[in-house]
Coordinates of C-alpha atoms in Angstrom, one line a residue:
M850 CA -6.0 -20.4 -12.7
K851 CA -3.1 -18.0 -13.6
T852 CA -0.3 -17.6 -11.1
H853 CA -0.9 -13.9 -10.4
K854 CA -4.6 -14.5 -9.9
L855 CA -3.9 -17.3 -7.4
H856 CA -1.5 -15.0 -5.5
T857 CA -4.1 -12.3 -5.3
L858 CA -6.7 -14.7 -4.0
I859 CA -4.3 -16.1 -1.3
F860 CA -3.4 -12.6 -0.1
I861 CA -7.1 -11.5 0.1
L862 CA -8.0 -14.7 2.1
L863 CA -5.1 -14.1 4.5
A864 CA -6.0 -10.4 4.9
L865 CA -9.6 -11.3 5.7
A866 CA -8.6 -13.9 8.2
I867 CA -6.2 -11.5 10.1
P868 CA -8.8 -9.4 12.0
T869 CA -10.4 -12.4 13.8
S870 CA -7.3 -12.7 16.1
A871 CA -5.9 -9.2 16.2
Q872 CA -5.3 -7.1 19.3
T873 CA -6.5 -4.1 17.3
F874 CA -8.5 -3.8 14.1
D875 CA -9.0 -0.6 12.0
I876 CA -11.4 0.1 9.2
G877 CA -11.7 3.4 7.5
A878 CA -11.8 5.5 4.3
S879 CA -9.0 7.5 2.5
V880 CA -8.7 10.5 0.3
I881 CA -5.9 9.8 -2.2
R882 CA -4.0 12.4 -4.3
S883 CA -1.6 11.0 -7.0
S884 CA 0.6 12.9 -9.5
N885 CA 0.6 9.9 -11.9
F886 CA -2.2 11.0 -14.3
D887 CA -2.2 12.6 -17.7
P888 CA -2.2 16.4 -17.8
S889 CA -5.3 18.0 -19.0
P890 CA -6.9 21.5 -19.1
A891 CA -9.4 20.3 -16.4
K892 CA -6.7 19.0 -14.0
G893 CA -3.8 21.3 -14.9
D894 CA -1.0 19.5 -13.1
G895 CA -1.9 16.0 -14.3
G896 CA -2.8 14.9 -10.8
S897 CA -6.0 13.3 -9.6
T898 CA -7.9 13.0 -6.3
F899 CA -10.0 9.9 -5.5
P900 CA -11.4 7.8 -2.6
G901 CA -10.2 4.6 -1.2
F902 CA -10.8 2.1 1.6
Y903 CA -8.5 0.5 4.1
Y904 CA -8.4 -1.9 7.1
K905 CA -5.5 -2.9 9.3
A906 CA -4.8 -5.4 12.0
S907 CA -2.1 -5.5 14.7
F908 CA -0.8 -8.2 17.0
D909 CA 1.5 -8.3 20.0
L910 CA 4.0 -11.2 19.8
P911 CA 6.5 -12.5 22.5
K912 CA 9.9 -10.9 23.3
G913 CA 9.0 -7.4 22.0
F914 CA 7.9 -8.3 18.5
E915 CA 4.7 -7.2 16.8
A916 CA 2.9 -8.1 13.5
H917 CA 1.0 -5.7 11.4
A918 CA -1.0 -6.0 8.1
K919 CA -2.7 -3.3 6.2
L920 CA -5.0 -3.6 3.1
R921 CA -5.9 -0.7 0.8
A922 CA -8.4 -0.9 -2.1
S923 CA -9.6 1.7 -4.5
K924 CA -11.4 1.8 -7.9
T925 CA -8.6 4.1 -9.1
P926 CA -5.0 2.9 -8.9
Q927 CA -2.5 5.1 -7.2
L928 CA -0.1 4.8 -10.2
Q929 CA -2.4 4.9 -13.3
T930 CA 0.4 4.3 -15.9
Q931 CA 2.5 1.6 -14.1
F932 CA 1.1 -1.2 -16.3
T933 CA -0.1 0.9 -19.2
T934 CA 1.6 3.8 -20.9
D935 CA 0.2 7.3 -21.2
E936 CA -0.8 6.5 -24.8
G937 CA -2.4 3.2 -24.0
E938 CA -6.2 2.8 -24.2
D939 CA -6.3 0.0 -21.7
K940 CA -6.7 1.5 -18.3
P941 CA -6.9 -0.2 -14.9
A942 CA -10.3 -0.4 -13.2
A943 CA -9.3 -1.1 -9.6
E944 CA -6.3 -1.7 -7.3
L945 CA -5.5 -3.8 -4.2
R946 CA -2.5 -3.2 -1.9
I947 CA -1.5 -5.4 1.0
N948 CA 1.4 -4.5 3.4
P949 CA 2.3 -7.1 6.1
E950 CA 5.2 -6.2 8.4
A951 CA 7.0 -7.7 11.4
R952 CA 8.4 -5.3 14.0
Y953 CA 10.7 -5.3 17.0
K954 CA 10.1 -2.7 19.7
I955 CA 13.0 -0.9 21.5
R956 CA 11.3 1.3 24.1
R957 CA 9.4 3.9 22.1
F958 CA 11.3 3.1 18.9
F959 CA 10.8 0.1 16.5
V960 CA 12.3 -1.4 13.4
G961 CA 10.4 -3.6 10.9
A962 CA 10.6 -5.7 7.8
G963 CA 8.0 -6.9 5.4
F964 CA 6.8 -6.5 1.8
D965 CA 4.4 -4.3 -0.2
Y966 CA 2.1 -6.2 -2.6
S967 CA 0.2 -4.2 -5.2
K968 CA -2.2 -5.6 -7.8
Q969 CA -4.0 -3.7 -10.6
F970 CA -7.1 -5.1 -12.3
F971 CA -8.1 -4.6 -15.9
T972 CA -11.7 -5.2 -17.2
D973 CA -10.8 -6.5 -20.6
D974 CA -8.5 -9.4 -19.7
D975 CA -9.0 -12.5 -21.8
P976 CA -8.4 -15.6 -19.6
D977 CA -7.0 -17.5 -22.7
E978 CA -4.4 -14.8 -23.4
E979 CA -1.2 -14.3 -21.5
Y980 CA -0.4 -10.8 -20.2
S981 CA 2.8 -9.5 -18.6
R982 CA 2.6 -8.8 -14.9
S983 CA 0.1 -6.3 -13.5
Y984 CA 1.4 -6.7 -9.9
N985 CA 4.6 -6.0 -8.0
V986 CA 6.1 -7.2 -4.7
N987 CA 8.6 -4.9 -3.0
P988 CA 10.5 -6.0 0.1
T989 CA 10.4 -3.3 2.8
L990 CA 12.4 -2.0 5.8
S991 CA 10.9 0.4 8.3
A992 CA 11.9 2.5 11.3
G993 CA 9.7 4.6 13.5
V994 CA 8.8 6.1 16.9
R995 CA 5.8 6.2 19.2
P996 CA 6.0 9.5 21.1
T997 CA 2.9 8.6 23.0
E998 CA 0.6 5.5 23.0
R999 CA -1.8 7.4 20.6
Q1000 CA 0.8 8.6 18.1
E1001 CA 3.2 7.0 15.6
A1002 CA 5.6 8.3 13.0
S1003 CA 7.5 6.0 10.6
F1004 CA 9.5 5.8 7.4
T1005 CA 9.5 2.8 5.1
Y1006 CA 11.9 2.0 2.2
L1007 CA 10.5 -0.1 -0.7
F1008 CA 13.2 -2.0 -2.4
R1009 CA 12.9 -2.4 -6.2
D1010 CA 10.6 -5.0 -7.6
R1011 CA 12.8 -6.9 -10.1
Y1012 CA 10.0 -7.2 -12.7
T1013 CA 8.3 -3.8 -12.6
F1014 CA 11.3 -1.8 -11.5
L1015 CA 9.3 0.2 -8.9
Y1016 CA 10.9 1.4 -5.7
G1017 CA 10.6 4.3 -3.4
G1018 CA 10.0 5.7 0.1
R1019 CA 6.9 6.1 2.4
A1020 CA 6.4 8.3 5.4
N1021 CA 3.5 7.8 7.8
Y1022 CA 2.0 9.6 10.7
S1023 CA -1.1 8.7 12.7
Y1024 CA -3.0 9.7 15.8
A1025 CA -5.6 7.7 17.7
Y1026 CA -8.3 9.7 19.6
P1027 CA -10.1 7.4 22.2
I1028 CA -13.8 7.7 22.4
S1029 CA -14.2 4.7 24.8
E1030 CA -11.9 2.2 26.5
K1031 CA -11.7 0.0 23.4
V1032 CA -12.8 2.3 20.5
S1033 CA -10.8 5.1 19.0
V1034 CA -11.0 7.5 16.0
V1035 CA -7.8 7.3 14.0
F1036 CA -6.4 10.0 11.8
G1037 CA -3.5 9.3 9.5
V1038 CA -1.5 10.9 6.7
E1039 CA 0.9 9.0 4.3
A1040 CA 3.3 10.4 1.7
N1041 CA 4.8 8.1 -1.0
H1042 CA 7.5 8.9 -3.5
Y1043 CA 7.9 6.3 -6.3
K1044 CA 10.3 5.8 -9.1
F1045 CA 9.4 3.3 -11.8
R1046 CA 9.4 2.6 -15.5
E1047 CA 6.1 2.3 -17.4
T1048 CA 5.1 -1.0 -19.0
N1049 CA 2.1 -2.0 -21.1
R1050 CA 1.6 -5.7 -20.1
E1051 CA 2.5 -6.8 -23.7
G1052 CA 6.3 -6.8 -23.2
Y1053 CA 7.0 -3.1 -23.6
I1054 CA 9.2 -1.5 -20.9
D1055 CA 9.9 2.3 -20.9
P1056 CA 13.7 2.9 -21.0
Y1057 CA 13.3 6.0 -18.7
Y1058 CA 12.3 6.2 -15.1
E1059 CA 9.6 8.6 -13.9
R1060 CA 9.0 10.0 -10.5
D1061 CA 5.6 10.4 -8.8
T1062 CA 4.2 11.3 -5.5
V1063 CA 1.0 9.9 -3.8
F1064 CA -0.5 11.4 -0.6
L1065 CA -3.2 9.6 1.4
F1066 CA -5.4 11.1 4.2
D1067 CA -7.1 8.4 6.4
I1068 CA -9.9 8.5 8.9
G1069 CA -11.1 5.3 10.5
I1070 CA -12.4 3.5 13.6
R1071 CA -10.1 1.3 15.7
F1072 CA -11.3 -1.4 18.0
G1073 CA -8.9 -2.4 20.7
R1074 CA -6.0 -0.7 22.5
S1075 CA -4.9 2.6 20.9
K1076 CA -1.1 2.0 20.9
H1077 CA -1.0 0.3 17.5
T1078 CA -1.0 3.1 15.0
Y1079 CA 0.7 1.7 11.9

């Protein structure tokens, strides 16, 4: 099995195992708006809107620490041209993103560190042919505040992946509305600003960086206490 496929399988298995021991567990749907699509008369600005899915688990740890992990999946990648250029015919068919993070709480504030793993899947991959990478791993640092137990706002910086050259920033806000003692409806919004160089999985790397924005609007159900709003 290729290394990148093994990495993907390991991350998926870990993500599926997390909710079984979490203090809170979210599952929900997303509406995603990305600027990283070719301009056309139909779309005008080159952007595209498409659905996605997410789930998230949160844990309390000793001495003020917390652990969080969030998985996002969609049939349309957030960055359509990250691993194939505008002119390329080979387009990605799906995407998986996993964001684990450890946090330290300081009253209503927190700081965190983790990584952002993103993998795109292509339908025409030949298992006997070597392709360049179609995934990236970005170390992350975060800071945020919980004004109330139901709200959270945070900012995350993504350090550059040394192979795909992607880096950027992410802002989050979420609100959990309780409908029972252990069940809440969660509303969230996320804004991402990325800078990266296009590649084509055959060794080509664009000499110029491009900038793109991705907005996500989430609605989901949380099982457990409402204070975890990552």
